[in-house]
């Protein structure tokens, strides 16, 4: 079996706060309402259940602060504003229940191993790698490397 990756370490991390007893409603949205923590000053947005979202802030520290809040690595009483999942505040939910409904990849984690080419085309047989790079708007990144 392959060694555990960073995602497994994140998912198995021990809670930093006493877990609440509740579970979010199935299919509930994520609501970030006026969150103030570190560089975050009144952050507000909503993500619909089932939606995959990537957030690219101007400041790397803001990404780390947001990831810490959403991964429940910062106890809800330690930041301002409120994060709700399925209409329930994170403070009321168990960490396990939050992690079953919300996957947060930390800012500095590497999701993929290997080269960009092997991640786009693992078998090495595709002729559409340039189109995939263009479609994913990675042309500037490829040009830099």
JSON list of N, CA and C in Angstrom, two decimals, residues 68-103:
[
{"chain": "A", "resi": 68, "resn": "UNK", "atom": "N", "xyz": [-7.47, 27.11, 7.66]},
{"chain": "A", "resi": 68, "resn": "UNK", "atom": "CA", "xyz": [-7.47, 26.76, 9.08]},
{"chain": "A", "resi": 68, "resn": "UNK", "atom": "C", "xyz": [-8.87, 26.85, 9.67]},
{"chain": "A", "resi": 69, "resn": "UNK", "atom": "N", "xyz": [-9.62, 27.87, 9.29]},
{"chain": "A", "resi": 69, "resn": "UNK", "atom": "CA", "xyz": [-10.99, 28.04, 9.80]},
{"chain": "A", "resi": 69, "resn": "UNK", "atom": "C", "xyz": [-11.89, 26.93, 9.27]},
{"chain": "A", "resi": 70, "resn": "UNK", "atom": "N", "xyz": [-11.84, 26.68, 7.95]},
{"chain": "A", "resi": 70, "resn": "UNK", "atom": "CA", "xyz": [-12.75, 25.71, 7.34]},
{"chain": "A", "resi": 70, "resn": "UNK", "atom": "C", "xyz": [-12.42, 24.27, 7.71]},
{"chain": "A", "resi": 71, "resn": "UNK", "atom": "N", "xyz": [-11.15, 23.98, 8.00]},
{"chain": "A", "resi": 71, "resn": "UNK", "atom": "CA", "xyz": [-10.75, 22.63, 8.40]},
{"chain": "A", "resi": 71, "resn": "UNK", "atom": "C", "xyz": [-10.94, 22.40, 9.90]},
{"chain": "A", "resi": 72, "resn": "UNK", "atom": "N", "xyz": [-11.50, 23.38, 10.60]},
{"chain": "A", "resi": 72, "resn": "UNK", "atom": "CA", "xyz": [-11.73, 23.35, 12.04]},
{"chain": "A", "resi": 72, "resn": "UNK", "atom": "C", "xyz": [-10.41, 23.16, 12.79]},
{"chain": "A", "resi": 73, "resn": "UNK", "atom": "N", "xyz": [-9.35, 23.76, 12.25]},
{"chain": "A", "resi": 73, "resn": "UNK", "atom": "CA", "xyz": [-8.08, 23.79, 12.96]},
{"chain": "A", "resi": 73, "resn": "UNK", "atom": "C", "xyz": [-8.01, 25.00, 13.88]},
{"chain": "A", "resi": 74, "resn": "UNK", "atom": "N", "xyz": [-8.97, 25.90, 13.76]},
{"chain": "A", "resi": 74, "resn": "UNK", "atom": "CA", "xyz": [-9.13, 27.05, 14.65]},
{"chain": "A", "resi": 74, "resn": "UNK", "atom": "C", "xyz": [-10.51, 26.88, 15.28]},
{"chain": "A", "resi": 75, "resn": "UNK", "atom": "N", "xyz": [-10.61, 26.81, 16.59]},
{"chain": "A", "resi": 75, "resn": "UNK", "atom": "CA", "xyz": [-11.92, 26.64, 17.22]},
{"chain": "A", "resi": 75, "resn": "UNK", "atom": "C", "xyz": [-12.84, 27.81, 16.88]},
{"chain": "A", "resi": 76, "resn": "UNK", "atom": "N", "xyz": [-14.11, 27.55, 16.59]},
{"chain": "A", "resi": 76, "resn": "UNK", "atom": "CA", "xyz": [-15.03, 28.63, 16.24]},
{"chain": "A", "resi": 76, "resn": "UNK", "atom": "C", "xyz": [-15.04, 29.81, 17.21]},
{"chain": "A", "resi": 77, "resn": "UNK", "atom": "N", "xyz": [-14.89, 29.61, 18.53]},
{"chain": "A", "resi": 77, "resn": "UNK", "atom": "CA", "xyz": [-14.88, 30.79, 19.41]},
{"chain": "A", "resi": 77, "resn": "UNK", "atom": "C", "xyz": [-13.64, 31.68, 19.21]},
{"chain": "A", "resi": 78, "resn": "UNK", "atom": "N", "xyz": [-12.61, 31.18, 18.52]},
{"chain": "A", "resi": 78, "resn": "UNK", "atom": "CA", "xyz": [-11.36, 31.93, 18.37]},
{"chain": "A", "resi": 78, "resn": "UNK", "atom": "C", "xyz": [-11.37, 32.89, 17.18]},
{"chain": "A", "resi": 79, "resn": "UNK", "atom": "N", "xyz": [-12.44, 32.89, 16.40]},
{"chain": "A", "resi": 79, "resn": "UNK", "atom": "CA", "xyz": [-12.52, 33.83, 15.28]},
{"chain": "A", "resi": 79, "resn": "UNK", "atom": "C", "xyz": [-13.86, 34.54, 15.29]},
{"chain": "A", "resi": 80, "resn": "UNK", "atom": "N", "xyz": [-13.90, 35.68, 14.63]},
{"chain": "A", "resi": 80, "resn": "UNK", "atom": "CA", "xyz": [-15.14, 36.45, 14.55]},
{"chain": "A", "resi": 80, "resn": "UNK", "atom": "C", "xyz": [-16.00, 35.98, 13.40]},
{"chain": "A", "resi": 81, "resn": "UNK", "atom": "N", "xyz": [-17.26, 36.35, 13.42]},
{"chain": "A", "resi": 81, "resn": "UNK", "atom": "CA", "xyz": [-18.18, 35.92, 12.39]},
{"chain": "A", "resi": 81, "resn": "UNK", "atom": "C", "xyz": [-18.59, 34.48, 12.62]},
{"chain": "A", "resi": 82, "resn": "UNK", "atom": "N", "xyz": [-19.17, 33.89, 11.58]},
{"chain": "A", "resi": 82, "resn": "UNK", "atom": "CA", "xyz": [-19.67, 32.52, 11.75]},
{"chain": "A", "resi": 82, "resn": "UNK", "atom": "C", "xyz": [-19.54, 31.76, 10.45]},
{"chain": "A", "resi": 83, "resn": "UNK", "atom": "N", "xyz": [-19.25, 30.47, 10.59]},
{"chain": "A", "resi": 83, "resn": "UNK", "atom": "CA", "xyz": [-19.26, 29.54, 9.46]},
{"chain": "A", "resi": 83, "resn": "UNK", "atom": "C", "xyz": [-20.38, 28.55, 9.74]},
{"chain": "A", "resi": 84, "resn": "UNK", "atom": "N", "xyz": [-21.26, 28.38, 8.74]},
{"chain": "A", "resi": 84, "resn": "UNK", "atom": "CA", "xyz": [-22.37, 27.44, 8.90]},
{"chain": "A", "resi": 84, "resn": "UNK", "atom": "C", "xyz": [-22.29, 26.38, 7.80]},
{"chain": "A", "resi": 85, "resn": "UNK", "atom": "N", "xyz": [-22.63, 25.18, 8.15]},
{"chain": "A", "resi": 85, "resn": "UNK", "atom": "CA", "xyz": [-22.67, 24.06, 7.21]},
{"chain": "A", "resi": 85, "resn": "UNK", "atom": "C", "xyz": [-24.04, 23.43, 7.34]},
{"chain": "A", "resi": 86, "resn": "UNK", "atom": "N", "xyz": [-24.79, 23.45, 6.26]},
{"chain": "A", "resi": 86, "resn": "UNK", "atom": "CA", "xyz": [-26.16, 22.94, 6.33]},
{"chain": "A", "resi": 86, "resn": "UNK", "atom": "C", "xyz": [-27.01, 23.74, 7.28]},
{"chain": "A", "resi": 87, "resn": "UNK", "atom": "N", "xyz": [-26.71, 25.05, 7.41]},
{"chain": "A", "resi": 87, "resn": "UNK", "atom": "CA", "xyz": [-27.49, 25.92, 8.26]},
{"chain": "A", "resi": 87, "resn": "UNK", "atom": "C", "xyz": [-27.09, 25.89, 9.73]},
{"chain": "A", "resi": 88, "resn": "UNK", "atom": "N", "xyz": [-26.17, 25.03, 10.11]},
{"chain": "A", "resi": 88, "resn": "UNK", "atom": "CA", "xyz": [-25.76, 24.93, 11.51]},
{"chain": "A", "resi": 88, "resn": "UNK", "atom": "C", "xyz": [-24.37, 25.51, 11.70]},
{"chain": "A", "resi": 89, "resn": "UNK", "atom": "N", "xyz": [-24.15, 26.28, 12.76]},
{"chain": "A", "resi": 89, "resn": "UNK", "atom": "CA", "xyz": [-22.81, 26.82, 13.04]},
{"chain": "A", "resi": 89, "resn": "UNK", "atom": "C", "xyz": [-21.81, 25.70, 13.28]},
{"chain": "A", "resi": 90, "resn": "UNK", "atom": "N", "xyz": [-20.57, 25.90, 12.82]},
{"chain": "A", "resi": 90, "resn": "UNK", "atom": "CA", "xyz": [-19.53, 24.88, 13.03]},
{"chain": "A", "resi": 90, "resn": "UNK", "atom": "C", "xyz": [-19.36, 24.54, 14.51]},
{"chain": "A", "resi": 91, "resn": "UNK", "atom": "N", "xyz": [-19.57, 25.51, 15.39]},
{"chain": "A", "resi": 91, "resn": "UNK", "atom": "CA", "xyz": [-19.40, 25.26, 16.83]},
{"chain": "A", "resi": 91, "resn": "UNK", "atom": "C", "xyz": [-20.37, 24.18, 17.33]},
{"chain": "A", "resi": 92, "resn": "UNK", "atom": "N", "xyz": [-21.49, 23.99, 16.65]},
{"chain": "A", "resi": 92, "resn": "UNK", "atom": "CA", "xyz": [-22.48, 23.01, 17.08]},
{"chain": "A", "resi": 92, "resn": "UNK", "atom": "C", "xyz": [-22.23, 21.62, 16.49]},
{"chain": "A", "resi": 93, "resn": "UNK", "atom": "N", "xyz": [-21.28, 21.52, 15.55]},
{"chain": "A", "resi": 93, "resn": "UNK", "atom": "CA", "xyz": [-21.08, 20.28, 14.81]},
{"chain": "A", "resi": 93, "resn": "UNK", "atom": "C", "xyz": [-19.84, 19.54, 15.29]},
{"chain": "A", "resi": 94, "resn": "UNK", "atom": "N", "xyz": [-19.86, 18.23, 15.17]},
{"chain": "A", "resi": 94, "resn": "UNK", "atom": "CA", "xyz": [-18.67, 17.47, 15.48]},
{"chain": "A", "resi": 94, "resn": "UNK", "atom": "C", "xyz": [-17.67, 17.66, 14.34]},
{"chain": "A", "resi": 95, "resn": "UNK", "atom": "N", "xyz": [-16.38, 17.60, 14.68]},
{"chain": "A", "resi": 95, "resn": "UNK", "atom": "CA", "xyz": [-15.33, 17.75, 13.67]},
{"chain": "A", "resi": 95, "resn": "UNK", "atom": "C", "xyz": [-15.47, 16.66, 12.62]},
{"chain": "A", "resi": 96, "resn": "UNK", "atom": "N", "xyz": [-15.78, 15.44, 13.03]},
{"chain": "A", "resi": 96, "resn": "UNK", "atom": "CA", "xyz": [-15.95, 14.34, 12.09]},
{"chain": "A", "resi": 96, "resn": "UNK", "atom": "C", "xyz": [-17.08, 14.63, 11.11]},
{"chain": "A", "resi": 97, "resn": "UNK", "atom": "N", "xyz": [-18.18, 15.19, 11.60]},
{"chain": "A", "resi": 97, "resn": "UNK", "atom": "CA", "xyz": [-19.31, 15.50, 10.73]},
{"chain": "A", "resi": 97, "resn": "UNK", "atom": "C", "xyz": [-18.93, 16.59, 9.72]},
{"chain": "A", "resi": 98, "resn": "UNK", "atom": "N", "xyz": [-18.17, 17.59, 10.18]},
{"chain": "A", "resi": 98, "resn": "UNK", "atom": "CA", "xyz": [-17.73, 18.65, 9.27]},
{"chain": "A", "resi": 98, "resn": "UNK", "atom": "C", "xyz": [-16.85, 18.06, 8.19]},
{"chain": "A", "resi": 99, "resn": "UNK", "atom": "N", "xyz": [-15.91, 17.20, 8.57]},
{"chain": "A", "resi": 99, "resn": "UNK", "atom": "CA", "xyz": [-14.97, 16.64, 7.59]},
{"chain": "A", "resi": 99, "resn": "UNK", "atom": "C", "xyz": [-15.63, 15.65, 6.64]},
{"chain": "A", "resi": 100, "resn": "UNK", "atom": "N", "xyz": [-16.77, 15.09, 7.04]},
{"chain": "A", "resi": 100, "resn": "UNK", "atom": "CA", "xyz": [-17.52, 14.22, 6.11]},
{"chain": "A", "resi": 100, "resn": "UNK", "atom": "C", "xyz": [-18.19, 15.03, 5.02]},
{"chain": "A", "resi": 101, "resn": "UNK", "atom": "N", "xyz": [-18.50, 16.30, 5.31]},
{"chain": "A", "resi": 101, "resn": "UNK", "atom": "CA", "xyz": [-19.24, 17.14, 4.37]},
{"chain": "A", "resi": 101, "resn": "UNK", "atom": "C", "xyz": [-18.37, 18.16, 3.65]},
{"chain": "A", "resi": 102, "resn": "UNK", "atom": "N", "xyz": [-17.19, 18.45, 4.18]},
{"chain": "A", "resi": 102, "resn": "UNK", "atom": "CA", "xyz": [-16.38, 19.54, 3.66]},
{"chain": "A", "resi": 102, "resn": "UNK", "atom": "C", "xyz": [-14.93, 19.12, 3.63]},
{"chain": "A", "resi": 103, "resn": "UNK", "atom": "N", "xyz": [-14.33, 19.08, 2.47]},
{"chain": "A", "resi": 103, "resn": "UNK", "atom": "CA", "xyz": [-12.92, 18.73, 2.34]},
{"chain": "A", "resi": 103, "resn": "UNK", "atom": "C", "xyz": [-12.14, 20.00, 2.03]}
]
